[in-house]
Amino acid sequence: MSRAEGQRERTESLAHRVPDLAALELLLAVARLGSLGAAAREVGITQPAASSRLRSMERQLGVALVDRSPRGSRLTDAGALVTDWARRVVEAAAAFDAGARALRDRRDSRLRVAASMTIAEYLLPGWLLALHAERPDTAVSLLAGNSAKVAELLLAGEADLGFVEGLNVPTGLDSTVIAHDRLIVVTAPGHPWARRRRPLTAAELASTPLILRERGSGTRQVLDAALGGLARPLIELSSTTAVKASAVSGAGPSVLSELAVGEELSLRRLVSIPVEGVPLRRALRAVWPTGHRPTGPARELLSLTRA
Amino acid sequence: MSRAEGQRERTESLAHRVPDLAALELLLAVARLGSLGAAAREVGITQPAASSRLRSMERQLGVALVDRSPRGSRLTDAGALVTDWARRVVEAAAAFDAGARALRDRRDSRLRVAASMTIAEYLLPGWLLALHAERPDTAVSLLAGNSAKVAELLLAGEADLGFVEGLNVPTGLDSTVIAHDRLIVVTAPGHPWARRRRPLTAAELASTPLILRERGSGTRQVLDAALGGLARPLIELSSTTAVKASAVSGAGPSVLSELAVGEELSLRRLVSIPVEGVPLRRALRAVWPTGHRPTGPARELLSLTRA
DNA sequence: CCCTGCTCATAAGACCAGCTTATGCCCTCA
DNA sequence: TGAGGGCATAAGCTGGTCTTATGAGCAGGG
């Protein structure tokens, strides 16, 4: 999929076919404000620059995006679709930015967050985005690790607020449940399980070799507990992405957080297999050193995660 | 949220803080191949260019992403996180590209697809991506409209395959169910419904004014049918994005496709309210003119959507 | 009735960023 | 110890994209 495509895709890679972020943001501004000039002002460039950027974007895509008139500009039908896709790219970029910003401010920060991998990857960037919208001056740092690492950082005073997804709260920490996450059994659509009519039983799941994260990961922990310590690995991989890729390629069934496979499910690269009698729901918790109730930006972030 | 932020964010907009797509793709290639030079070759630039790009990306983010050694390069811990966020940006960009490519090839195309808005926005770009991976030479065009429009295009021979989300299949068309979608009731987290302990009843839902798409939209149609033609609009808006924005801002409850609100739910900008006794599940169907069973690329796309 | 103010487009010139080519250093393995 | 792969640095060119300056179309008010 990668090297072969890399060869064939001499059609010039994505970056040559997709407008850059600045252009996408401009398009969103035009969509919202209904005028090239106003959009130009908002993104901090001159009107002719905006005009030219938009024009070259239309040339690049081969589609007219806005109807210009002496009274303003409005999206064409195609423009409305493109704008929605652009919005999703920009949102992903904003999440990237929020995460990177947190990493950058690691040293000299006011709010230091420690989080487990799944939460750091899939949820925190969005929360940090929201926090940044309300408190733009808060410098946030982010450290990722397993539950033990999070606890260690909090107890050593090297982090102000933690997020974990395990079953048990590490000792010395207070916690509150901020959300729930479900582990789901997934396979490639071609797998026999995808055509089952009855839910999987715990025994079947326990007796089937699965594609799993390594022992010690939060996901693996919950699964082992739910099955009574019995999950049988078919392969053990060290990142969620690798597990997903392996499952998509049809290597076997896997058990993953629903947070991690949203896109794969909606594109039907993976399908979810119902299971009965296995408690795969797990709490996501915010944690902090016992007694040190979160204050200031930590408290703000905490409240954002809950409502 | 927008204009005020536009002012305050003179910290330079996203495009200045997020590396461009070419750099993100390079990072992914480095992560996968474990070498700057190999990654450079894959993306079609020279090794010094890759080195410089990567370096400026690290400078921009203020974080070391890869450990260089004379034996190759590996991601740092921070680099692994950043790579995951980068992957999501690149995936969004790939979806953008797949959609835009389909729009561009509108005229001289071999496979012409007509789809309802929700499907065109949220699902088709992914499917087209998969199709492109398997059949890179297929030129696909995309037309979006409501169910009636889709039917019209198919019957006029101006489209080869359609996708609709309504309840009833337009006459003259054959169809197959390719997936299911659920409408869900959502509110901002601060709304009283977010603290309910019991599911909402049909009567409560029917008697509460809701933020809705305009009449005639697939979503509205299903909701009206489920409630017996009784949905009461609080506001009627003409795009899903506008409805979401309005709901997030706390204007009131709304009913939306779960496809449309995935991100809002996981960021808890919106919360889902359980409902009982209202059949809000709806089928997504592929449709084609009666008798003209999809063949060639249409058949390929169809099978991709199902497995 | 025309003037003012909004819209967008075009033209010409300056500037900056990123690429390529050419080199050098470091490490490992045979 | 020499060959090869890995990365960094330097110099020069190329190209895109911004800015300023200007023109043209349409609306609404004095």
XYZ file of C-alpha atoms (C1' of nucleotides) in Angstrom:
674
model
C 0.000 0.000 0.000
C 2.762 2.379 0.726
C 5.803 1.798 -1.396
C 3.884 0.590 -4.414
C 1.595 3.546 -4.168
C 4.518 5.822 -3.636
C 5.761 4.723 -7.027
C 2.524 4.876 -8.862
C 1.492 8.124 -7.269
C 4.049 10.017 -9.299
C 0.874 11.916 -10.069
C 2.430 14.168 -7.423
C 1.655 13.607 -3.822
C -1.187 15.047 -1.813
C 0.541 18.291 -1.073
C 0.454 19.172 -4.757
C -3.205 18.396 -5.146
C -4.578 19.786 -1.927
C -4.431 23.518 -1.274
C -2.362 24.539 1.693
C -3.882 25.359 5.045
C -3.785 29.082 4.485
C -5.891 28.668 1.366
C -8.340 26.378 3.137
C -8.722 28.843 5.957
C -9.315 31.575 3.448
C -12.048 29.509 1.851
C -13.729 29.004 5.195
C -13.536 32.720 5.884
C -15.063 33.517 2.507
C -17.837 31.022 3.148
C -18.562 32.606 6.492
C -18.228 36.268 5.591
C -19.512 36.314 2.037
C -16.795 38.574 0.733
C -13.252 38.118 -0.488
C -12.095 41.410 0.939
C -13.535 40.779 4.375
C -12.055 37.299 4.410
C -8.702 38.710 3.373
C -8.803 41.142 6.270
C -9.667 38.383 8.689
C -6.771 36.182 7.702
C -4.458 39.175 7.577
C -3.666 39.531 3.902
C -4.697 42.030 1.257
C -7.670 41.629 -0.983
C -5.685 40.964 -4.181
C -3.725 38.266 -2.408
C -6.958 36.618 -1.384
C -8.316 36.918 -4.884
C -5.255 35.293 -6.326
C -5.100 32.556 -3.741
C -8.691 31.632 -4.300
C -8.204 31.682 -8.025
C -5.236 29.388 -7.889
C -7.109 27.074 -5.566
C -9.917 26.871 -8.101
C -7.418 26.233 -10.848
C -5.750 23.529 -8.784
C -9.020 21.756 -8.067
C -10.499 22.381 -11.486
C -13.780 23.490 -9.953
C -15.380 26.890 -9.450
C -15.815 27.406 -5.726
C -17.361 30.861 -5.349
C -19.599 33.010 -7.463
C -18.142 36.487 -7.500
C -20.402 39.423 -8.006
C -19.984 43.130 -7.516
C -22.113 42.687 -4.411
C -20.070 39.981 -2.771
C -19.193 36.331 -3.164
C -21.099 33.172 -2.423
C -20.183 29.523 -2.536
C -21.208 27.466 -5.509
C -22.738 24.044 -4.857
C -19.392 22.408 -5.378
C -17.851 25.097 -3.207
C -20.137 24.153 -0.327
C -18.983 20.542 -0.470
C -15.355 21.492 -0.783
C -15.728 23.852 2.140
C -17.010 21.047 4.329
C -14.065 18.859 3.454
C -11.764 21.802 3.997
C -13.264 22.367 7.409
C -12.328 18.878 8.435
C -8.754 19.324 7.318
C -8.547 22.582 9.224
C -10.009 20.969 12.317
C -7.450 18.199 12.181
C -4.764 20.846 11.806
C -6.131 22.740 14.787
C -5.972 19.585 16.875
C -2.427 19.057 15.691
C -1.607 22.583 16.718
C -3.175 22.240 20.132
C -1.220 19.103 20.801
C 2.045 20.446 19.492
C 1.622 23.637 21.430
C 1.214 21.621 24.601
C 4.324 19.611 23.866
C 6.343 22.705 23.090
C 5.506 24.403 26.359
C 6.679 21.409 28.302
C 9.339 23.245 30.229
C 8.059 26.640 31.213
C 4.418 25.924 31.575
C 1.687 26.713 33.954
C -0.520 23.743 33.311
C 1.199 20.409 32.960
C -0.971 17.528 31.844
C -0.046 13.863 31.939
C -2.200 11.449 29.996
C -2.363 7.890 28.823
C -1.696 7.294 25.158
C -5.248 6.797 23.966
C -6.453 9.937 25.650
C -3.444 11.956 24.536
C -3.913 10.880 20.959
C -7.623 11.040 20.505
C -9.133 13.369 23.064
C -6.646 15.814 24.488
C -5.952 17.811 21.347
C -9.633 18.677 21.148
C -9.861 19.599 24.811
C -6.767 21.723 24.562
C -8.328 23.459 21.611
C -11.361 24.310 23.702
C -9.183 25.412 26.596
C -7.172 27.596 24.312
C -10.367 29.221 23.059
C -11.359 30.189 26.601
C -7.953 30.932 28.084
C -5.638 31.785 25.220
C -2.753 32.672 27.475
C -2.553 29.353 29.262
C 0.600 27.515 28.358
C -0.047 23.797 28.515
C 2.414 20.972 28.469
C 1.684 17.367 27.733
C 3.417 14.184 28.765
C 2.163 10.815 27.637
C 2.705 7.459 29.289
C 0.893 4.578 30.908
C -1.079 4.853 34.137
C 1.919 4.240 36.347
C 3.868 6.938 34.592
C 0.995 9.386 34.975
C 0.783 8.656 38.690
C 4.505 9.053 39.093
C 4.505 12.433 37.400
C 1.604 13.672 39.480
C 3.084 12.498 42.767
C 6.472 13.969 41.910
C 4.805 17.302 41.310
C 5.814 17.252 37.685
C 2.272 17.351 36.409
C -0.827 19.157 37.616
C -3.548 17.011 36.159
C -3.623 13.512 34.777
C -5.914 11.401 32.656
C -5.980 7.619 32.805
C -8.111 4.921 31.287
C -7.290 1.942 33.472
C -9.654 0.113 35.784
C -8.118 1.051 39.080
C -7.019 4.453 40.221
C -3.347 4.462 41.219
C -2.941 4.900 44.965
C -2.290 8.363 46.239
C -4.533 9.907 43.648
C -8.067 11.238 43.737
C -10.128 10.927 40.619
C -13.347 11.701 38.877
C -14.925 9.952 35.954
C -15.094 12.283 32.974
C -16.342 9.991 30.286
C -16.706 6.395 29.267
C -15.078 4.498 26.526
C -15.942 1.114 25.182
C -13.615 -1.497 23.850
C -15.064 -3.098 20.782
C -14.212 -6.211 18.875
C -13.374 -5.410 15.276
C -12.433 -7.371 12.202
C -11.919 -6.646 8.556
C -15.264 -6.850 6.741
C -14.246 -10.093 5.071
C -13.756 -11.995 8.326
C -16.258 -14.782 9.138
C -17.269 -12.998 12.338
C -18.572 -10.128 10.242
C -21.364 -12.409 9.026
C -22.372 -13.811 12.406
C -25.939 -13.398 13.483
C -25.438 -14.013 17.179
C -23.237 -11.988 19.471
C -19.875 -13.391 20.360
C -19.611 -15.025 23.776
C -16.889 -14.367 26.304
C -15.628 -17.904 25.848
C -15.291 -17.530 22.112
C -13.468 -14.257 22.502
C -11.135 -15.699 25.119
C -10.315 -18.693 22.991
C -9.549 -16.792 19.806
C -6.104 -15.345 19.181
C -6.369 -11.580 18.820
C -4.256 -8.739 17.512
C -3.404 -6.795 20.645
C -1.365 -4.032 22.148
C 1.483 -5.188 24.345
C 0.835 -6.250 27.943
C 0.719 -3.281 30.267
C -1.216 -1.025 27.936
C -4.493 0.246 29.329
C -6.476 -1.454 26.627
C -4.883 -4.811 27.210
C -5.389 -4.486 30.949
C -9.114 -3.938 30.630
C -9.505 -6.770 28.182
C -7.553 -9.190 30.352
C -9.662 -8.255 33.338
C -12.891 -8.636 31.410
C -11.941 -12.079 30.204
C -10.371 -13.157 33.439
C -6.749 -12.778 32.398
C -7.156 -14.952 29.409
C -6.784 -12.872 26.249
C -4.751 -14.827 23.737
C -2.489 -12.793 21.509
C -2.133 -13.580 17.840
C 0.333 -10.723 17.439
C 1.386 -8.106 19.956
C 2.115 -4.658 18.570
C 3.316 -1.546 20.280
C 1.039 1.102 18.871
C -2.637 1.460 18.300
C -1.990 2.495 14.738
C -0.079 -0.677 14.047
C -2.863 -2.773 15.552
C -5.434 -1.033 13.408
C -3.393 -1.459 10.261
C -2.960 -5.105 10.996
C -6.661 -5.654 11.638
C -7.640 -3.748 8.504
C -5.362 -5.932 6.452
C -7.312 -8.962 7.625
C -4.714 -10.534 9.878
C -7.372 -11.300 12.476
C -9.802 -9.852 15.004
C -8.733 -7.179 17.408
C -10.114 -5.349 20.418
C -9.724 -1.602 20.389
C -11.115 1.520 21.934
C -14.046 2.894 20.019
C -12.260 6.217 20.123
C -9.499 4.798 17.986
C -11.561 3.212 15.258
C -14.299 5.747 14.520
C -13.079 6.465 11.043
C -12.260 2.878 10.165
C -15.791 1.888 11.140
C -17.521 4.571 9.157
C -15.444 3.759 6.110
C -16.106 0.075 6.732
C -12.465 -0.750 6.672
C -13.308 -2.451 9.951
C -16.588 -3.714 11.296
C -17.686 -3.994 14.892
C -18.651 -7.422 16.208
C -21.271 -7.527 18.978
C -20.225 -9.327 22.139
C -22.308 -10.428 25.059
C -21.401 -10.996 28.650
C -18.082 -9.139 28.538
C -17.856 -5.832 30.360
C -15.800 -3.867 27.871
C -16.891 -0.452 29.008
C -14.266 1.455 30.877
C -14.164 4.785 32.624
C -11.876 7.573 31.580
C -10.781 9.429 34.691
C -9.130 12.658 35.532
C -6.697 12.167 38.413
C -4.715 14.387 40.753
C -2.691 13.954 43.936
C -4.947 13.273 46.914
C -5.849 16.539 48.548
C -4.581 18.797 45.773
C -7.916 19.596 44.183
C -7.337 21.040 40.725
C -7.394 24.832 40.622
C -6.926 27.492 38.005
C -6.348 26.239 34.499
C -6.413 22.616 35.633
C -9.877 23.127 37.017
C -10.906 24.851 33.816
C -9.676 21.986 31.698
C -11.401 19.503 33.948
C -14.713 21.257 33.600
C -14.302 21.400 29.839
C -13.900 17.662 29.685
C -17.108 17.112 31.526
C -19.356 19.693 29.939
C -16.084 32.717 18.540
C -14.943 33.567 15.069
C -14.443 37.249 14.609
C -13.229 37.889 18.130
C -10.837 35.010 17.779
C -9.742 36.269 14.423
C -8.631 39.425 16.162
C -7.011 37.892 19.147
C -5.314 35.189 17.158
C -2.869 37.652 15.720
C -0.518 35.034 17.075
C -0.553 34.109 13.381
C -3.113 31.738 12.103
C -2.910 27.977 11.926
C -1.033 27.872 8.661
C 1.928 29.511 10.340
C 2.011 27.132 13.251
C 1.223 23.878 11.517
C 3.712 22.452 9.034
C 2.423 22.092 5.511
C 1.163 18.844 4.104
C 4.409 18.042 2.354
C 6.243 18.229 5.664
C 3.639 16.091 7.422
C 3.856 13.472 4.709
C 7.585 13.507 5.026
C 7.288 12.915 8.749
C 5.009 9.947 8.171
C 7.457 8.542 5.649
C 10.336 8.947 8.095
C 8.323 7.234 10.798
C 7.594 4.332 8.517
C 10.937 3.937 6.821
C 13.309 4.862 9.600
C 15.563 6.963 7.439
C 15.559 10.529 6.160
C 17.108 9.596 2.865
C 14.653 6.794 2.167
C 11.759 9.049 3.107
C 13.119 11.745 0.826
C 13.234 9.314 -2.050
C 9.703 8.213 -1.375
C 8.263 11.692 -1.472
C 10.403 12.606 -4.439
C 12.862 15.125 -3.045
C 16.558 14.984 -2.270
C 17.950 14.042 1.093
C 19.173 17.540 1.997
C 15.753 18.933 1.235
C 14.213 16.380 3.567
C 16.743 17.166 6.232
C 16.026 20.833 6.001
C 12.283 20.382 5.943
C 12.345 18.203 8.979
C 14.618 20.582 10.779
C 12.407 23.546 10.118
C 9.393 21.559 11.227
C 11.116 20.821 14.515
C 12.060 24.466 14.883
C 8.499 25.504 14.150
C 7.068 23.120 16.724
C 9.822 23.641 19.243
C 10.101 19.905 19.795
C 12.608 17.299 18.650
C 10.751 14.781 16.526
C 13.364 12.293 15.404
C 16.599 11.019 16.829
C 19.167 11.065 14.049
C 21.994 8.693 14.175
C 24.507 7.593 11.618
C 22.529 4.387 11.491
C 19.185 5.932 10.671
C 16.492 7.965 12.322
C 13.786 7.044 14.809
C 10.924 8.968 16.274
C 11.276 10.451 19.713
C 8.377 9.984 22.160
C 7.059 13.396 21.257
C 7.630 12.563 17.627
C 5.373 9.525 17.926
C 2.535 11.658 19.261
C 3.050 14.337 16.658
C 3.105 11.694 13.951
C -0.289 10.440 15.042
C -1.754 13.907 14.871
C -0.058 14.434 11.534
C -1.577 11.230 10.229
C -5.025 12.527 10.953
C -4.375 15.745 9.119
C -3.059 13.824 6.155
C -6.067 11.535 6.198
C -8.406 14.501 6.171
C -6.422 15.941 3.295
C -6.634 12.642 1.423
C -10.408 12.653 1.864
C -10.473 16.217 0.604
C -8.469 15.162 -2.391
C -10.674 12.179 -3.144
C -13.741 14.378 -3.059
C -12.227 17.181 -5.058
C -10.902 14.776 -7.633
C -14.394 13.412 -8.096
C -15.835 16.880 -8.518
C -13.184 17.829 -11.012
C -13.805 14.862 -13.251
C -17.451 15.685 -13.505
C -17.560 16.001 -17.271
C -15.451 13.327 -18.848
C -15.766 10.606 -16.327
C -16.332 6.946 -16.416
C -18.002 6.548 -13.053
C -20.538 9.173 -12.124
C -21.853 9.057 -8.595
C -24.836 10.938 -7.246
C -25.277 11.136 -3.493
C -27.273 12.840 -0.814
C -25.526 15.554 1.129
C -24.784 13.635 4.306
C -23.277 10.744 2.424
C -21.337 13.015 0.065
C -19.913 14.955 2.962
C -19.085 12.287 5.453
C -18.710 8.950 3.731
C -17.981 9.264 0.052
C -14.540 10.837 0.299
C -13.368 7.817 2.249
C -14.906 5.355 -0.160
C -13.429 7.167 -3.106
C -10.077 6.984 -1.412
C -10.398 3.233 -1.146
C -11.592 2.970 -4.725
C -8.680 5.043 -5.888
C -6.300 2.738 -4.057
C -7.668 -0.279 -5.907
C -8.388 1.272 -9.283
C -6.187 4.312 -9.597
C -7.215 5.024 -13.159
C -10.901 5.319 -12.514
C -12.107 8.867 -12.996
C -15.019 9.502 -10.697
C -17.456 12.367 -10.698
C -19.708 13.400 -7.867
C -22.996 15.208 -7.831
C -24.756 15.991 -4.588
C -28.423 16.626 -4.024
C -31.492 15.309 -2.231
C -33.071 11.951 -2.931
C -35.259 13.268 -5.727
C -32.267 14.813 -7.441
C -30.315 11.590 -7.158
C -33.180 9.647 -8.699
C -33.528 12.151 -11.504
C -29.849 11.941 -12.382
C -29.889 8.157 -12.368
C -33.001 7.902 -14.507
C -31.706 10.483 -16.955
C -28.564 8.408 -17.367
C -26.450 11.188 -15.972
C -25.190 9.125 -13.074
C -24.200 5.472 -12.775
C -24.670 4.897 -9.093
C -26.498 6.756 -6.372
C -26.559 6.859 -2.599
C -29.570 7.979 -0.601
C -30.466 8.063 3.034
C -34.239 8.475 2.889
C -36.849 6.027 4.110
C -38.319 5.103 0.794
C -36.517 4.188 -2.373
C -37.534 6.454 -5.262
C -39.588 4.573 -7.841
C -37.776 3.223 -10.829
C -34.707 2.401 -8.809
C -33.354 -0.786 -7.339
C -31.427 -0.573 -4.131
C -29.393 -2.359 -1.562
C -28.756 -1.377 2.018
C -25.085 -0.660 2.499
C -25.041 0.599 6.051
C -27.147 2.040 8.788
C -27.081 5.428 10.323
C -28.790 6.595 13.457
C -30.214 9.990 14.149
C -29.396 11.049 17.646
C -30.696 13.776 19.859
C -27.915 16.109 20.919
C -27.622 19.147 23.150
C -24.851 21.278 24.493
C -23.516 19.733 27.720
C -25.098 22.489 29.784
C -28.628 21.746 28.651
C -31.035 20.283 31.262
C -31.552 17.179 29.124
C -27.881 16.357 29.575
C -28.574 15.613 33.230
C -31.662 13.473 32.742
C -31.622 10.010 34.134
C -34.443 8.587 32.066
C -34.566 8.365 28.289
C -36.568 10.947 26.444
C -39.997 9.864 25.232
C -41.352 10.377 21.761
C -43.941 12.757 23.137
C -41.338 14.927 24.844
C -39.277 15.059 21.706
C -42.252 15.906 19.553
C -43.347 18.688 21.863
C -39.963 20.383 22.137
C -38.841 22.904 19.540
C -35.668 21.662 17.875
C -32.883 23.046 15.753
C -33.406 21.371 12.412
C -32.417 21.203 8.809
C -34.987 22.598 6.409
C -37.972 20.507 5.361
C -37.099 18.176 2.533
C -33.741 17.183 3.853
C -33.266 13.486 4.422
C -32.687 13.992 8.113
C -35.823 16.026 8.586
C -37.839 13.502 6.632
C -36.820 10.612 8.834
C -37.447 12.572 11.978
C -40.887 13.702 10.855
C -41.813 10.152 9.983
C -40.546 8.830 13.296
C -42.566 11.354 15.230
C -45.577 11.164 12.975
C -45.034 14.404 11.105
C -44.823 16.447 14.234
C -41.290 17.756 14.655
C -41.449 21.339 15.858
C -38.701 23.602 14.578
C -37.077 26.122 16.858
C -34.867 27.279 14.003
C -34.505 25.892 10.510
C -31.064 26.056 8.987
C -29.883 25.019 5.584
C -26.684 23.168 6.384
C -25.657 20.505 8.810
C -22.716 22.603 9.874
C -24.941 25.514 10.773
C -27.195 23.226 12.793
C -24.243 21.828 14.685
C -22.816 25.239 15.405
C -26.139 26.406 16.694
C -26.569 23.368 18.941
C -23.030 23.669 20.287
C -23.681 27.281 21.178
C -26.546 26.131 23.379
C -29.448 27.431 21.333
C -31.355 24.222 21.946
C -31.569 20.506 21.260
C -31.122 19.130 17.792
C -31.437 15.835 15.969
C -28.567 14.912 13.714
C -26.951 11.966 12.019
C -24.388 10.281 14.190
C -22.048 10.506 11.227
C -22.116 14.270 11.466
C -21.418 14.673 15.151
C -18.699 12.141 15.919
C -16.113 14.718 16.723
C -18.424 17.001 18.654
C -19.419 14.074 20.843
C -15.916 12.929 21.604
C -14.886 16.471 22.462
C -18.040 16.809 24.516
C -19.049 19.920 22.704
C -22.310 18.049 22.297
C -23.774 15.205 24.274
C -26.119 12.508 23.059
C -29.479 12.169 24.793
C -31.000 8.684 24.924
C -34.481 8.382 23.463
C -36.948 5.556 23.722
C -39.697 4.479 21.423
C -38.581 6.520 18.447
C -37.184 4.636 15.476
C -34.326 6.908 14.524
C -32.284 4.321 12.743
C -32.238 4.697 9.022
C -30.777 2.736 6.175
C -28.207 4.134 3.811
C -28.823 2.674 0.391
C -27.032 2.403 -2.864
C -29.467 2.855 -5.742
C -29.438 2.367 -9.488
C -31.998 2.323 -12.307
C -34.131 -0.810 -12.180
C -32.535 -3.471 -14.277
C -29.194 -1.755 -14.766
C -27.205 -3.705 -12.211
C -23.986 -1.852 -11.428
C -21.015 -3.110 -13.375
C -17.365 -2.190 -13.678
C -16.197 0.585 -11.384
C -19.702 1.109 -10.003
C -19.796 -2.486 -8.875
C -16.351 -2.093 -7.372
C -17.366 0.964 -5.413
C -20.504 -0.762 -4.254
C -18.596 -3.697 -2.911
C -16.176 -1.397 -1.153
C -19.012 0.271 0.690
C -20.238 -3.027 1.992
C -17.046 -4.801 2.820
C -28.558 62.372 -11.837
C -24.207 61.613 -10.366
C -21.165 60.761 -6.543
C -19.540 57.732 -2.910
C -18.517 53.293 -1.362
C -18.598 48.670 -1.764
C -17.282 44.713 -4.520
C -13.610 42.159 -7.407
C -9.711 41.901 -11.101
C -5.258 43.019 -13.095
C -0.445 44.541 -13.390
C 4.307 45.262 -11.914
C 7.839 44.733 -8.794
C 10.028 42.967 -4.349
C 10.883 39.315 -1.429
C 11.460 35.045 0.687
C 11.370 30.109 1.028
C 12.700 25.892 -0.602
C 14.927 23.090 -3.907
C 19.209 21.082 -6.063
C 23.980 20.155 -6.494
C 28.310 19.506 -4.252
C 30.672 18.432 -0.537
C 32.233 16.587 4.231
C 31.923 13.984 8.475
C 30.510 9.939 11.155
C 29.600 5.298 11.915
C 29.322 0.244 10.743
C 30.369 -3.841 8.518
C 33.160 -6.802 5.721
C 41.005 -0.192 6.413
C 38.078 0.947 2.760
C 33.252 0.962 1.054
C 28.679 2.378 1.787
C 24.863 4.329 4.002
C 23.337 7.963 7.114
C 23.028 12.945 8.045
C 24.570 18.071 7.871
C 26.195 22.211 5.657
C 27.029 25.688 1.930
C 26.017 28.201 -2.274
C 23.186 29.462 -5.892
C 19.003 29.465 -8.450
C 14.060 29.363 -9.201
C 9.492 30.209 -8.407
C 5.709 31.364 -5.981
C 3.247 34.861 -3.356
C 2.875 38.952 -1.243
C 2.312 44.133 -1.636
C 1.066 48.546 -3.756
C -1.358 50.848 -7.389
C -4.994 51.063 -10.330
C -9.372 50.112 -13.008
C -14.124 48.587 -13.684
C -18.988 47.154 -12.291
C -22.959 47.815 -9.383
C -25.986 50.072 -5.561
C -27.945 53.600 -2.951
C -28.371 58.423 -1.231
C -28.213 63.285 -1.617
